[in-house]
Amino acid sequence: MSCRVWTADRCRCSTNLETISVYGLGRVGLVTAVCYAKKGCRVIGIESDQLRLEQIRRGNSPFYEPGLTNCLAETIKDGSLVVTNTPSLSSEAKICFVTVGTPNTSDGSVNLNDLRRVLSTIAMLRQDDRRRIVVVKSTVPPGTTRHIVKPILERETRHRFGLCYNPEFLREGSAIHDAEFPDRIIIGGEPLDSAVLAEFYKKMHEPNLPKLILTNYENAELIKYANNAFLATKVSFINCIAGIAERIPNADIKTVADAIGLDQRIGSSFLNAGLGWGGSCLPKDLQALVTLSKRLGHDPKLIEAVIETNREQRLKPLGAARRALGALKGKRVAVLGLAFKPNTDDLREAASIFVIRGLVNEGADVVVYDPVALQAARLVFDNAIEYASNAQTCLDRADCCIVVTEWDEFRSIPPAVFVERMRRPIVIDGRRIYDANEFIRAGIQLVAVGLGPSVPD
Ligand code: UGA
């Protein structure tokens, strides 16, 4: 493939690399664009939000993702990534990745408005007879690619497009690594189209090419939902066993999880008991799966129980705080960690939201700290709560501390700091980051997820 000159000074393509376009520069799109620009592609990123676009153009990531800002600045600077709101600039791209959001609507179905809009744009753009492949990466219900995406592409243009559904499995917080080293690549589509995309991935990921699974649209779409549903099920499962362990003297979910994780049929990941799963994907995808399943006439009992277990799990610190302090009105409660998991500033469906709302509703004075999500929290809670500038000052004069997110910097706070700074040293460890014996020896009243009461022999 020859390098079609973008602008003479900007093109640094070698003769064998592709021009690709990425529509929608959110958490998935921007990481995808940067990753392939770094690997030598010429990437045209299309984003319709002007503020976001300007920020990206300046080489700043609009959200926190470790490592992203550096790579972004580099690829913008050397011209391998060009971002624009003018789709026509992408007309020479042979592969068009679509990574727009597909949020849930209030009835649990999936809102495909952005996807439809982008597809119409892509279809109308085509100016020559070279075959393009449209690759949908956004999470969509099974049937969408065949019955919605394909007809839109066919309706808007006389040109024929190749079409693949290619789910992504990037985790926030380690998205750059996941984009560079995927553990499998799923491609749904007609064999000819899938072969073109597979060839692209082979070029990009050799010598670390993972297993490629070529299948039809529907399987590829369902794989994405099944994947997230299984991860959520593992977490809700271990949280359910944690609830049992909490009622058994001397039991500890950590030991139990470590042991069952060694059974290769179970596996050790996603067995950390805590305050449940949140984020922009698992909650949305499980809800969409329930809606889809019911629409198809299948009762999704298991998935509903997984969701309900999670709903109860994230409220557990409220019960623990009440048991330790009595009425919460007027009590000062320190919350360590706001993001739905470490290494992100994303608050969507974070346990912190549910815990803080509950505390505020009961009249507690809430003070919070998070290494990167404070700004996002201000948008949600404004002046209903207090914002500390570091973890230690967050603890000052607190009657109780709740650990909601397992940031590394919280792990290293010694028990003496809690004892010195808090009014009452009561710690609710929602993510099992502290050594219970050490904390109890230091005089702390520790309540930890999945830890039974300690009873001497
Ligand atoms: C998830 C999937 O892991 C990705 O593969 C997928 O691409 C992505 O959704 C998506 O659909 O786009 P992410 O939302 O970044 O990624 O978060 P996870 O790392 O899956 O964590 C989800 C939640 O589970 C977090 O709240 C985390 O704290 C919780 N969790 C995870 C536990 O409580 N215990 C565990 O052992 C693991």
Short mmCIF file of C-alpha atoms and ligand atoms in Angstrom, two decimals:
data_model
loop_
_atom_site.label_atom_id
_atom_site.label_comp_id
_atom_site.label_asym_id
_atom_site.label_seq_id
_atom_site.Cartn_x
_atom_site.Cartn_y
_atom_site.Cartn_z
CA MET A 1 0.00 0.00 0.00
CA SER A 2 1.46 3.34 -0.93
CA CYS A 3 1.45 6.34 1.29
CA ARG A 4 -1.06 8.85 -0.03
CA VAL A 5 0.29 12.22 0.87
CA TRP A 6 -1.71 13.92 3.58
CA THR A 7 0.22 17.13 3.56
CA ALA A 8 3.79 16.95 2.44
CA ASP A 9 5.27 18.02 5.75
CA ARG A 10 3.07 15.75 7.82
CA CYS A 11 3.24 12.42 6.08
CA ARG A 12 5.76 10.18 7.70
CA CYS A 13 4.27 6.93 6.46
CA SER A 14 6.47 4.20 5.28
CA THR A 15 5.31 2.66 2.03
CA ASN A 16 3.55 -0.30 3.57
CA LEU A 17 1.28 1.23 6.19
CA GLU A 18 -2.37 2.02 6.13
CA THR A 19 -4.43 5.14 6.46
CA ILE A 20 -7.27 4.44 8.86
CA SER A 21 -9.99 6.60 10.34
CA VAL A 22 -11.50 6.45 13.81
CA TYR A 23 -14.94 7.99 14.34
CA GLY A 24 -15.55 9.07 17.93
CA LEU A 25 -12.57 9.95 20.13
CA GLY A 26 -13.89 8.81 23.50
CA ARG A 27 -12.05 6.41 25.80
CA VAL A 28 -12.00 3.61 23.23
CA GLY A 29 -11.59 5.68 20.07
CA LEU A 30 -8.79 7.89 21.28
CA VAL A 31 -6.76 5.00 22.65
CA THR A 32 -7.32 3.03 19.42
CA ALA A 33 -6.31 6.02 17.29
CA VAL A 34 -3.16 6.69 19.31
CA CYS A 35 -2.19 3.02 19.44
CA TYR A 36 -2.29 2.53 15.67
CA ALA A 37 -0.68 5.91 15.01
CA LYS A 38 2.17 4.77 17.25
CA LYS A 39 2.42 1.57 15.29
CA GLY A 40 2.97 3.58 12.11
CA CYS A 41 -0.50 4.04 10.62
CA ARG A 42 -1.68 7.40 9.45
CA VAL A 43 -4.77 7.92 11.56
CA ILE A 44 -7.53 10.42 10.99
CA GLY A 45 -9.59 10.82 14.13
CA ILE A 46 -13.02 12.37 13.74
CA GLU A 47 -14.68 13.98 16.74
CA SER A 48 -17.80 16.17 16.65
CA ASP A 49 -17.46 17.71 20.13
CA GLN A 50 -15.55 20.93 19.48
CA LEU A 51 -14.16 21.37 23.01
CA ARG A 52 -12.91 17.80 23.17
CA LEU A 53 -11.44 18.15 19.68
CA GLU A 54 -9.48 21.29 20.58
CA GLN A 55 -8.10 19.65 23.69
CA ILE A 56 -6.97 16.57 21.77
CA ARG A 57 -5.48 18.77 19.07
CA ARG A 58 -3.31 20.39 21.71
CA GLY A 59 -2.11 16.92 22.68
CA ASN A 60 -4.10 16.75 25.95
CA SER A 61 -6.26 13.78 26.77
CA PRO A 62 -9.79 14.85 27.82
CA PHE A 63 -9.79 12.08 30.46
CA TYR A 64 -7.27 10.41 32.71
CA GLU A 65 -5.71 7.26 31.27
CA PRO A 66 -2.18 6.34 32.34
CA GLY A 67 0.34 6.91 29.56
CA LEU A 68 -2.16 8.36 27.12
CA THR A 69 -1.23 12.03 27.24
CA ASN A 70 2.41 11.33 26.36
CA CYS A 71 1.57 9.07 23.42
CA LEU A 72 -1.14 11.44 22.24
CA ALA A 73 1.15 14.48 22.28
CA GLU A 74 3.79 12.50 20.40
CA THR A 75 1.46 11.27 17.65
CA ILE A 76 -0.18 14.68 17.20
CA LYS A 77 3.22 16.31 17.02
CA ASP A 78 4.67 13.95 14.42
CA GLY A 79 1.47 14.10 12.36
CA SER A 80 0.72 10.37 12.49
CA LEU A 81 -2.58 11.27 14.20
CA VAL A 82 -4.65 14.07 12.74
CA VAL A 83 -7.89 14.98 14.47
CA THR A 84 -10.72 16.83 12.82
CA ASN A 85 -14.45 17.41 12.80
CA THR A 86 -14.46 17.34 9.02
CA PRO A 87 -15.23 13.76 7.98
CA SER A 88 -14.28 14.40 4.36
CA LEU A 89 -10.62 14.35 5.41
CA SER A 90 -11.02 10.67 6.16
CA SER A 91 -12.23 9.67 2.70
CA GLU A 92 -8.95 8.02 1.79
CA ALA A 93 -9.00 5.69 4.80
CA LYS A 94 -9.39 2.08 3.80
CA ILE A 95 -10.55 0.98 7.23
CA CYS A 96 -13.03 3.15 9.19
CA PHE A 97 -13.33 2.23 12.86
CA VAL A 98 -16.53 3.37 14.52
CA THR A 99 -16.13 3.88 18.26
CA VAL A 100 -19.01 6.16 19.20
CA GLY A 101 -20.87 5.67 22.49
CA THR A 102 -23.95 3.49 22.67
CA PRO A 103 -25.52 4.50 26.00
CA ASN A 104 -28.61 2.87 27.45
CA THR A 105 -31.98 4.60 27.28
CA SER A 106 -34.32 4.76 30.27
CA ASP A 107 -36.12 1.56 29.19
CA GLY A 108 -32.82 -0.37 29.13
CA SER A 109 -32.53 -0.53 25.35
CA VAL A 110 -29.47 0.83 23.56
CA ASN A 111 -29.37 4.31 22.05
CA LEU A 112 -27.93 3.98 18.55
CA ASN A 113 -28.39 7.62 17.47
CA ASP A 114 -24.68 8.49 17.32
CA LEU A 115 -23.92 5.25 15.53
CA ARG A 116 -26.60 5.91 12.89
CA ARG A 117 -25.37 9.47 12.37
CA VAL A 118 -21.76 8.42 11.88
CA LEU A 119 -22.68 5.59 9.51
CA SER A 120 -24.69 7.94 7.30
CA THR A 121 -21.73 10.31 7.22
CA ILE A 122 -19.32 7.54 6.25
CA ALA A 123 -21.64 6.23 3.55
CA MET A 124 -22.18 9.64 2.00
CA LEU A 125 -18.47 10.43 2.01
CA ARG A 126 -17.38 7.82 -0.42
CA GLN A 127 -16.00 9.32 -3.52
CA ASP A 128 -14.20 6.56 -5.42
CA ASP A 129 -14.53 2.86 -6.08
CA ARG A 130 -11.88 1.55 -3.71
CA ARG A 131 -13.45 -0.90 -1.30
CA ARG A 132 -13.63 0.39 2.27
CA ILE A 133 -14.25 -1.65 5.37
CA VAL A 134 -16.42 -0.15 8.08
CA VAL A 135 -15.51 -1.69 11.44
CA VAL A 136 -18.00 -1.19 14.24
CA LYS A 137 -16.35 -1.42 17.65
CA SER A 138 -19.14 0.19 19.70
CA THR A 139 -21.02 -2.31 21.85
CA VAL A 140 -24.34 -3.08 20.15
CA PRO A 141 -27.08 -5.69 20.69
CA PRO A 142 -26.85 -8.80 18.51
CA GLY A 143 -28.58 -8.21 15.20
CA THR A 144 -27.60 -4.52 15.01
CA THR A 145 -24.76 -4.89 12.50
CA ARG A 146 -26.83 -6.96 10.07
CA HIS A 147 -30.19 -5.27 10.48
CA ILE A 148 -29.33 -1.64 11.23
CA VAL A 149 -25.73 -0.87 10.25
CA LYS A 150 -25.70 -2.68 6.91
CA PRO A 151 -28.99 -1.18 5.66
CA ILE A 152 -27.82 2.34 6.55
CA LEU A 153 -24.62 1.86 4.55
CA GLU A 154 -26.58 0.41 1.64
CA ARG A 155 -29.29 3.06 1.70
CA GLU A 156 -27.01 6.07 1.69
CA THR A 157 -24.73 5.16 -1.20
CA ARG A 158 -24.49 3.13 -4.38
CA HIS A 159 -20.94 2.10 -3.41
CA ARG A 160 -20.46 -1.19 -1.66
CA PHE A 161 -18.81 -1.29 1.74
CA GLY A 162 -17.18 -4.11 3.58
CA LEU A 163 -18.51 -4.41 7.12
CA CYS A 164 -17.16 -6.06 10.28
CA TYR A 165 -18.20 -6.09 13.91
CA ASN A 166 -15.10 -6.09 16.05
CA PRO A 167 -15.72 -5.75 19.82
CA GLU A 168 -13.08 -4.11 21.99
CA PHE A 169 -11.95 -5.32 25.39
CA LEU A 170 -9.95 -2.33 26.61
CA ARG A 171 -9.99 -1.81 30.36
CA GLU A 172 -9.90 1.74 31.65
CA GLY A 173 -6.65 2.28 33.49
CA SER A 174 -4.72 -0.17 31.32
CA ALA A 175 -6.23 0.70 27.96
CA ILE A 176 -2.93 1.48 26.23
CA HIS A 177 -1.49 -1.89 27.19
CA ASP A 178 -4.69 -3.70 26.20
CA ALA A 179 -4.76 -1.94 22.82
CA GLU A 180 -1.16 -2.89 22.11
CA PHE A 181 -1.39 -6.43 23.44
CA PRO A 182 -4.96 -7.72 23.02
CA ASP A 183 -5.45 -11.24 24.38
CA ARG A 184 -7.74 -12.15 21.43
CA ILE A 185 -9.28 -10.39 18.48
CA ILE A 186 -12.86 -11.16 17.52
CA ILE A 187 -14.00 -10.31 14.02
CA GLY A 188 -17.60 -10.77 12.91
CA GLY A 189 -18.33 -10.46 9.21
CA GLU A 190 -18.37 -11.96 5.75
CA PRO A 191 -15.15 -13.93 5.09
CA LEU A 192 -13.74 -11.47 2.54
CA ASP A 193 -14.15 -8.46 4.82
CA SER A 194 -12.94 -10.32 7.88
CA ALA A 195 -9.82 -11.37 5.99
CA VAL A 196 -8.96 -7.73 5.23
CA LEU A 197 -9.33 -6.73 8.87
CA ALA A 198 -7.44 -9.81 10.03
CA GLU A 199 -4.60 -8.86 7.69
CA PHE A 200 -4.51 -5.36 9.19
CA TYR A 201 -4.30 -6.78 12.71
CA LYS A 202 -1.60 -9.25 11.67
CA LYS A 203 0.50 -6.36 10.38
CA MET A 204 -0.11 -4.33 13.50
CA HIS A 205 0.40 -6.96 16.16
CA GLU A 206 3.11 -9.28 14.84
CA PRO A 207 5.08 -10.76 16.57
CA ASN A 208 2.55 -10.66 19.44
CA LEU A 209 -0.48 -11.53 17.39
CA PRO A 210 -3.11 -13.12 19.66
CA LYS A 211 -5.68 -15.68 18.56
CA LEU A 212 -8.00 -14.29 15.90
CA ILE A 213 -11.56 -15.53 16.01
CA LEU A 214 -13.43 -15.03 12.77
CA THR A 215 -17.16 -15.50 13.07
CA ASN A 216 -20.47 -13.93 12.07
CA TYR A 217 -21.84 -10.56 13.20
CA GLU A 218 -24.22 -11.96 15.78
CA ASN A 219 -21.67 -14.12 17.58
CA ALA A 220 -19.18 -11.26 17.68
CA GLU A 221 -21.85 -8.94 19.14
CA LEU A 222 -22.95 -11.48 21.73
CA ILE A 223 -19.35 -12.30 22.72
CA LYS A 224 -18.92 -8.74 23.97
CA TYR A 225 -22.01 -8.87 26.21
CA ALA A 226 -21.24 -12.39 27.42
CA ASN A 227 -17.69 -11.34 28.27
CA ASN A 228 -18.73 -8.41 30.44
CA ALA A 229 -21.60 -10.36 31.97
CA PHE A 230 -19.25 -13.16 32.98
CA LEU A 231 -16.79 -10.72 34.58
CA ALA A 232 -19.60 -9.09 36.53
CA THR A 233 -20.90 -12.51 37.56
CA LYS A 234 -17.52 -13.49 38.96
CA VAL A 235 -17.38 -10.33 41.04
CA SER A 236 -20.96 -10.64 42.30
CA PHE A 237 -20.33 -14.30 43.05
CA ILE A 238 -17.30 -13.59 45.23
CA ASN A 239 -19.16 -10.72 46.92
CA CYS A 240 -21.98 -13.12 47.72
CA ILE A 241 -19.53 -15.57 49.31
CA ALA A 242 -17.93 -12.58 51.09
CA GLY A 243 -21.31 -11.83 52.70
CA ILE A 244 -21.39 -15.39 54.01
CA ALA A 245 -17.77 -15.21 55.22
CA GLU A 246 -18.55 -12.03 57.19
CA ARG A 247 -20.91 -14.09 59.35
CA ILE A 248 -18.50 -16.96 60.01
CA PRO A 249 -16.01 -16.45 62.86
CA ASN A 250 -12.38 -16.41 61.58
CA ALA A 251 -13.36 -16.71 57.90
CA ASP A 252 -11.63 -14.50 55.35
CA ILE A 253 -12.79 -14.17 51.74
CA LYS A 254 -9.26 -13.36 50.57
CA THR A 255 -7.97 -16.79 51.52
CA VAL A 256 -11.05 -18.43 50.06
CA ALA A 257 -10.74 -16.50 46.77
CA ASP A 258 -7.02 -17.23 46.46
CA ALA A 259 -7.69 -20.93 46.93
CA ILE A 260 -10.59 -21.29 44.52
CA GLY A 261 -8.74 -19.13 41.96
CA LEU A 262 -6.06 -21.82 41.76
CA ASP A 263 -8.60 -24.18 40.24
CA GLN A 264 -7.86 -23.61 36.57
CA ARG A 265 -11.51 -24.02 35.72
CA ILE A 266 -12.22 -20.94 37.87
CA GLY A 267 -9.10 -18.75 37.46
CA SER A 268 -7.83 -16.14 39.87
CA SER A 269 -8.80 -12.86 38.22
CA PHE A 270 -11.98 -10.94 39.03
CA LEU A 271 -12.27 -12.62 42.41
CA ASN A 272 -11.49 -9.55 44.53
CA ALA A 273 -14.39 -9.01 46.88
CA GLY A 274 -15.19 -5.36 47.38
CA LEU A 275 -17.89 -2.77 46.85
CA GLY A 276 -18.96 -4.25 43.54
CA TRP A 277 -18.52 -3.45 39.89
CA GLY A 278 -19.14 -0.06 38.31
CA GLY A 279 -17.92 1.98 35.37
CA SER A 280 -19.30 2.85 32.00
CA CYS A 281 -19.46 -0.68 30.62
CA LEU A 282 -20.42 -3.51 32.95
CA PRO A 283 -23.57 -1.87 34.40
CA LYS A 284 -24.76 -0.68 30.98
CA ASP A 285 -24.04 -3.95 29.22
CA LEU A 286 -25.68 -6.13 31.85
CA GLN A 287 -28.80 -3.98 31.76
CA ALA A 288 -28.86 -4.15 27.97
CA LEU A 289 -28.46 -7.93 28.13
CA VAL A 290 -31.44 -8.23 30.48
CA THR A 291 -33.57 -6.09 28.16
CA LEU A 292 -32.48 -8.06 25.10
CA SER A 293 -33.06 -11.38 26.80
CA LYS A 294 -36.59 -10.44 27.91
CA ARG A 295 -37.39 -9.14 24.46
CA LEU A 296 -36.35 -12.52 23.10
CA GLY A 297 -38.64 -14.28 25.59
CA HIS A 298 -35.88 -15.62 27.83
CA ASP A 299 -35.93 -14.92 31.57
CA PRO A 300 -32.40 -13.72 32.48
CA LYS A 301 -32.64 -14.75 36.16
CA LEU A 302 -28.92 -15.15 36.70
CA ILE A 303 -27.98 -11.77 35.22
CA GLU A 304 -30.70 -10.05 37.24
CA ALA A 305 -29.37 -11.64 40.43
CA VAL A 306 -25.84 -10.50 39.53
CA ILE A 307 -27.13 -6.92 39.15
CA GLU A 308 -29.14 -7.05 42.39
CA THR A 309 -26.19 -8.48 44.32
CA ASN A 310 -24.12 -5.57 43.06
CA ARG A 311 -26.74 -2.99 43.98
CA GLU A 312 -26.75 -4.23 47.57
CA GLN A 313 -22.99 -4.61 47.73
CA ARG A 314 -22.19 -0.98 47.06
CA LEU A 315 -24.50 0.14 49.88
CA LYS A 316 -22.82 -2.10 52.45
CA PRO A 317 -20.57 0.61 53.94
CA LEU A 318 -23.68 2.55 54.99
CA GLY A 319 -24.91 -0.32 57.17
CA ALA A 320 -21.40 -0.83 58.56
CA ALA A 321 -21.08 2.90 59.40
CA ARG A 322 -24.48 2.91 61.14
CA ARG A 323 -23.59 -0.16 63.17
CA ALA A 324 -20.31 1.45 64.25
CA LEU A 325 -21.52 5.00 64.86
CA GLY A 326 -25.27 4.85 65.42
CA ALA A 327 -27.16 7.65 63.65
CA LEU A 328 -24.95 9.24 60.99
CA LYS A 329 -26.37 12.77 61.33
CA GLY A 330 -23.55 15.18 62.12
CA LYS A 331 -20.86 12.47 61.98
CA ARG A 332 -17.78 13.28 59.93
CA VAL A 333 -17.12 10.52 57.43
CA ALA A 334 -13.94 10.41 55.33
CA VAL A 335 -14.24 8.66 51.96
CA LEU A 336 -10.96 7.52 50.38
CA GLY A 337 -11.34 6.92 46.65
CA LEU A 338 -14.08 8.04 44.27
CA ALA A 339 -13.27 6.54 40.85
CA PHE A 340 -15.03 3.28 39.97
CA LYS A 341 -11.62 1.61 40.08
CA PRO A 342 -7.99 2.80 40.41
CA ASN A 343 -6.11 4.48 37.54
CA THR A 344 -9.11 6.25 36.09
CA ASP A 345 -11.01 9.46 36.84
CA ASP A 346 -14.27 7.87 35.73
CA LEU A 347 -17.10 8.16 38.26
CA ARG A 348 -19.78 6.52 36.19
CA GLU A 349 -21.68 3.98 38.31
CA ALA A 350 -18.89 4.19 40.89
CA ALA A 351 -19.66 2.74 44.33
CA SER A 352 -18.60 6.11 45.78
CA ILE A 353 -21.64 7.81 44.25
CA PHE A 354 -24.05 5.48 46.02
CA VAL A 355 -22.14 5.54 49.31
CA ILE A 356 -21.81 9.34 49.39
CA ARG A 357 -25.44 9.93 48.41
CA GLY A 358 -26.52 7.62 51.24
CA LEU A 359 -24.26 9.37 53.76
CA VAL A 360 -25.42 12.84 52.71
CA ASN A 361 -29.08 11.75 52.85
CA GLU A 362 -28.56 10.59 56.42
CA GLY A 363 -27.04 13.93 57.40
CA ALA A 364 -23.36 12.91 57.66
CA ASP A 365 -20.62 15.47 56.97
CA VAL A 366 -18.69 13.87 54.13
CA VAL A 367 -15.09 14.67 53.20
CA VAL A 368 -13.56 12.94 50.19
CA TYR A 369 -10.22 12.44 48.51
CA ASP A 370 -9.19 10.80 45.24
CA PRO A 371 -5.87 11.23 43.42
CA VAL A 372 -7.47 12.07 40.05
CA ALA A 373 -11.28 12.10 40.29
CA LEU A 374 -11.86 15.15 42.52
CA GLN A 375 -12.70 17.39 39.59
CA ALA A 376 -15.27 14.92 38.27
CA ALA A 377 -16.71 14.60 41.79
CA ARG A 378 -17.22 18.36 42.09
CA LEU A 379 -19.48 18.18 39.05
CA VAL A 380 -21.61 15.55 40.78
CA PHE A 381 -21.66 16.70 44.42
CA ASP A 382 -20.75 20.39 44.21
CA ASN A 383 -20.78 21.81 47.74
CA ALA A 384 -22.79 19.01 49.32
CA ILE A 385 -19.49 17.50 50.47
CA GLU A 386 -15.96 18.63 51.37
CA TYR A 387 -12.91 17.93 49.18
CA ALA A 388 -9.55 17.16 50.83
CA SER A 389 -6.26 17.85 49.08
CA ASN A 390 -4.65 14.60 50.19
CA ALA A 391 -5.50 11.32 51.86
CA GLN A 392 -4.08 12.23 55.26
CA THR A 393 -5.94 15.51 55.67
CA CYS A 394 -9.08 13.72 54.55
CA LEU A 395 -8.84 11.68 57.75
CA ASP A 396 -8.58 14.68 60.07
CA ARG A 397 -11.20 14.58 62.86
CA ALA A 398 -13.21 11.89 61.03
CA ASP A 399 -15.50 9.62 63.02
CA CYS A 400 -15.16 6.93 60.39
CA CYS A 401 -13.21 6.30 57.18
CA ILE A 402 -14.57 4.32 54.24
CA VAL A 403 -12.12 3.02 51.62
CA VAL A 404 -14.05 2.89 48.35
CA THR A 405 -11.32 2.67 45.67
CA GLU A 406 -8.11 0.68 46.07
CA TRP A 407 -5.59 3.30 44.89
CA ASP A 408 -2.01 2.24 45.66
CA GLU A 409 -1.32 5.40 47.63
CA PHE A 410 -3.98 4.40 50.19
CA ARG A 411 -2.41 0.99 50.74
CA SER A 412 0.71 2.54 52.21
CA ILE A 413 -1.02 4.67 54.87
CA PRO A 414 0.18 3.17 58.17
CA PRO A 415 -2.43 2.43 60.86
CA ALA A 416 -0.83 5.03 63.16
CA VAL A 417 -1.91 7.78 60.75
CA PHE A 418 -5.56 6.77 61.09
CA VAL A 419 -5.19 6.65 64.89
CA GLU A 420 -3.51 10.05 65.09
CA ARG A 421 -5.72 11.95 62.68
CA MET A 422 -9.20 10.55 63.20
CA ARG A 423 -11.53 11.45 66.04
CA ARG A 424 -12.52 7.79 66.28
CA PRO A 425 -10.35 5.23 64.50
CA ILE A 426 -13.08 3.32 62.70
CA VAL A 427 -12.07 2.08 59.23
CA ILE A 428 -14.42 0.38 56.77
CA ASP A 429 -12.14 -1.31 54.26
CA GLY A 430 -14.38 -1.72 51.22
CA ARG A 431 -11.59 -3.09 49.02
CA ARG A 432 -9.55 -5.24 51.40
CA ILE A 433 -6.35 -3.19 51.13
CA TYR A 434 -5.32 -3.29 54.79
CA ASP A 435 -3.83 -6.01 56.95
CA ALA A 436 -6.62 -6.64 59.43
CA ASN A 437 -4.39 -7.93 62.24
CA GLU A 438 -2.04 -4.98 61.97
CA PHE A 439 -4.89 -2.49 62.07
CA ILE A 440 -6.67 -4.19 64.95
CA ARG A 441 -3.40 -4.35 66.94
CA ALA A 442 -2.98 -0.60 66.38
CA GLY A 443 -6.34 -0.05 68.09
CA ILE A 444 -8.41 0.49 64.97
CA GLN A 445 -11.96 -0.79 64.76
CA LEU A 446 -11.75 -2.41 61.33
CA VAL A 447 -14.72 -3.61 59.31
CA ALA A 448 -13.63 -5.30 56.08
CA VAL A 449 -15.60 -6.84 53.23
CA GLY A 450 -15.57 -10.62 53.51
CA LEU A 451 -13.85 -10.76 56.90
CA GLY A 452 -15.57 -12.75 59.64
CA PRO A 453 -15.31 -11.77 63.31
CA SER A 454 -12.00 -12.80 64.77
CA VAL A 455 -12.44 -15.30 67.61
CA PRO A 456 -9.42 -16.67 69.52
CA ASP A 457 -9.09 -20.46 69.91
C1 UGA B 1 -14.62 -3.72 31.31
C2 UGA B 1 -13.98 -5.00 30.76
O1 UGA B 1 -13.05 -5.51 31.73
C3 UGA B 1 -13.24 -4.71 29.45
O2 UGA B 1 -12.72 -5.92 28.92
C4 UGA B 1 -14.23 -4.09 28.46
O3 UGA B 1 -13.62 -3.73 27.26
C5 UGA B 1 -14.83 -2.83 29.06
O4 UGA B 1 -15.47 -3.16 30.31
C6 UGA B 1 -15.84 -2.31 28.08
O5 UGA B 1 -16.88 -2.94 27.90
O6 UGA B 1 -15.53 -1.35 27.37
P1 UGA B 1 -13.70 -1.62 32.68
O7 UGA B 1 -15.09 -1.07 32.66
O8 UGA B 1 -12.56 -0.72 32.42
O9 UGA B 1 -13.56 -2.83 31.64
O10 UGA B 1 -13.52 -2.20 34.16
P2 UGA B 1 -13.05 -3.60 34.78
O11 UGA B 1 -11.60 -3.65 34.94
O12 UGA B 1 -13.72 -4.72 34.09
O13 UGA B 1 -13.70 -3.45 36.23
C7 UGA B 1 -15.12 -3.34 36.38
C8 UGA B 1 -15.51 -3.20 37.83
O14 UGA B 1 -15.34 -4.43 38.51
C9 UGA B 1 -14.73 -2.16 38.61
O15 UGA B 1 -15.63 -1.40 39.36
C10 UGA B 1 -13.84 -2.98 39.52
O16 UGA B 1 -13.56 -2.32 40.73
C11 UGA B 1 -14.70 -4.21 39.76
N1 UGA B 1 -13.93 -5.41 40.11
C12 UGA B 1 -13.10 -5.97 39.20
C13 UGA B 1 -14.05 -5.95 41.37
O17 UGA B 1 -14.82 -5.44 42.23
N2 UGA B 1 -13.34 -7.09 41.68
C14 UGA B 1 -12.51 -7.67 40.78
O18 UGA B 1 -11.89 -8.71 41.13
C15 UGA B 1 -12.37 -7.09 39.52
#
